[in-house]
Amino acid sequence: MNASEILRRYTSGELDFQGMNLRGVYLSGADLIGVNLSSADLWGANLTMSYLSRINLQSANLTNAKLCGANLNQANLSGANLS
């Protein structure tokens, strides 16, 4: 799934993207409040300056993801791979 599809679905009210393959997706500056990305593969994703408040990233793969300046207030990162 690409960034425009995620943002379109989010704007339509969808919050559950659990387990999705989002490797290398470019979501810099995106507003994804309350989204469920648990167990998602975000290897190499660009999430810089994104608003990710209350996001669920439990057990997500964030290897090589760019999170500089991202707002992770109240984010669930338990079990996430942040290497």
Coordinates of C-alpha atoms in Angstrom, one line a residue:
M1 CA 0.0 0.0 0.0
N2 CA 1.3 3.4 -0.8
A3 CA 1.1 6.7 1.2
S4 CA -1.7 8.3 -0.8
E5 CA -3.9 5.2 -0.3
I6 CA -3.2 5.2 3.5
L7 CA -4.0 8.9 3.8
R8 CA -7.2 8.5 1.7
R9 CA -8.4 5.7 3.9
Y10 CA -7.5 7.5 7.0
T11 CA -9.4 10.6 5.8
S12 CA -12.4 8.4 5.2
G13 CA -12.3 7.3 8.9
E14 CA -10.3 4.1 8.7
L15 CA -7.9 3.6 11.6
D16 CA -7.0 -0.1 11.4
F17 CA -3.9 -0.9 9.3
Q18 CA -2.7 -3.7 11.5
G19 CA -0.1 -6.1 10.0
M20 CA 0.2 -4.2 6.7
N21 CA 3.3 -4.2 4.5
L22 CA 4.3 -0.5 4.4
R23 CA 8.0 -0.9 3.7
G24 CA 9.6 2.3 2.6
V25 CA 6.4 4.3 2.6
Y26 CA 6.8 8.1 2.6
L27 CA 4.5 9.6 5.3
S28 CA 6.6 12.6 6.3
G29 CA 4.4 15.2 7.9
A30 CA 1.3 13.0 7.8
D31 CA -1.4 13.2 10.5
L32 CA -2.2 9.7 11.6
I33 CA -3.7 10.2 15.1
G34 CA -5.0 7.0 16.7
V35 CA -4.0 4.7 13.9
N36 CA -3.5 1.0 14.6
L37 CA -0.2 -0.1 12.9
S38 CA 0.4 -3.0 15.2
S39 CA 2.5 -5.7 13.6
A40 CA 2.9 -3.6 10.5
D41 CA 6.2 -3.7 8.5
L42 CA 7.4 -0.1 8.3
W43 CA 11.0 -1.0 7.4
G44 CA 12.7 2.1 6.0
A45 CA 9.5 4.2 6.3
N46 CA 9.8 8.0 6.4
L47 CA 7.7 9.3 9.3
T48 CA 9.7 12.5 9.9
M49 CA 7.6 15.3 11.4
S50 CA 4.5 13.2 11.4
Y51 CA 1.8 13.6 14.0
L52 CA 1.5 10.0 15.4
S53 CA -0.2 10.8 18.8
R54 CA -2.0 7.7 20.3
I55 CA -0.7 5.5 17.4
N56 CA -0.5 1.7 18.1
L57 CA 2.9 0.4 16.9
Q58 CA 3.0 -2.6 19.1
S59 CA 5.2 -5.3 17.6
A60 CA 5.7 -3.2 14.4
N61 CA 8.9 -3.4 12.4
L62 CA 10.5 0.1 12.4
T63 CA 13.9 -1.0 11.4
N64 CA 15.7 1.9 9.6
A65 CA 12.5 4.0 9.8
K66 CA 13.0 7.8 10.0
L67 CA 11.2 9.2 13.0
C68 CA 13.0 12.5 13.5
G69 CA 10.6 15.2 14.8
A70 CA 7.6 12.8 14.8
N71 CA 5.1 13.4 17.6
L72 CA 4.8 10.0 19.4
N73 CA 2.8 11.3 22.4
Q74 CA 1.0 8.4 24.0
A75 CA 2.2 6.0 21.3
N76 CA 2.3 2.3 22.0
L77 CA 5.7 1.0 21.0
S78 CA 5.8 -2.1 23.1
G79 CA 7.6 -4.9 21.3
A80 CA 8.4 -2.7 18.3
N81 CA 11.7 -3.2 16.5
L82 CA 13.4 0.2 16.6
S83 CA 16.8 -0.9 15.4

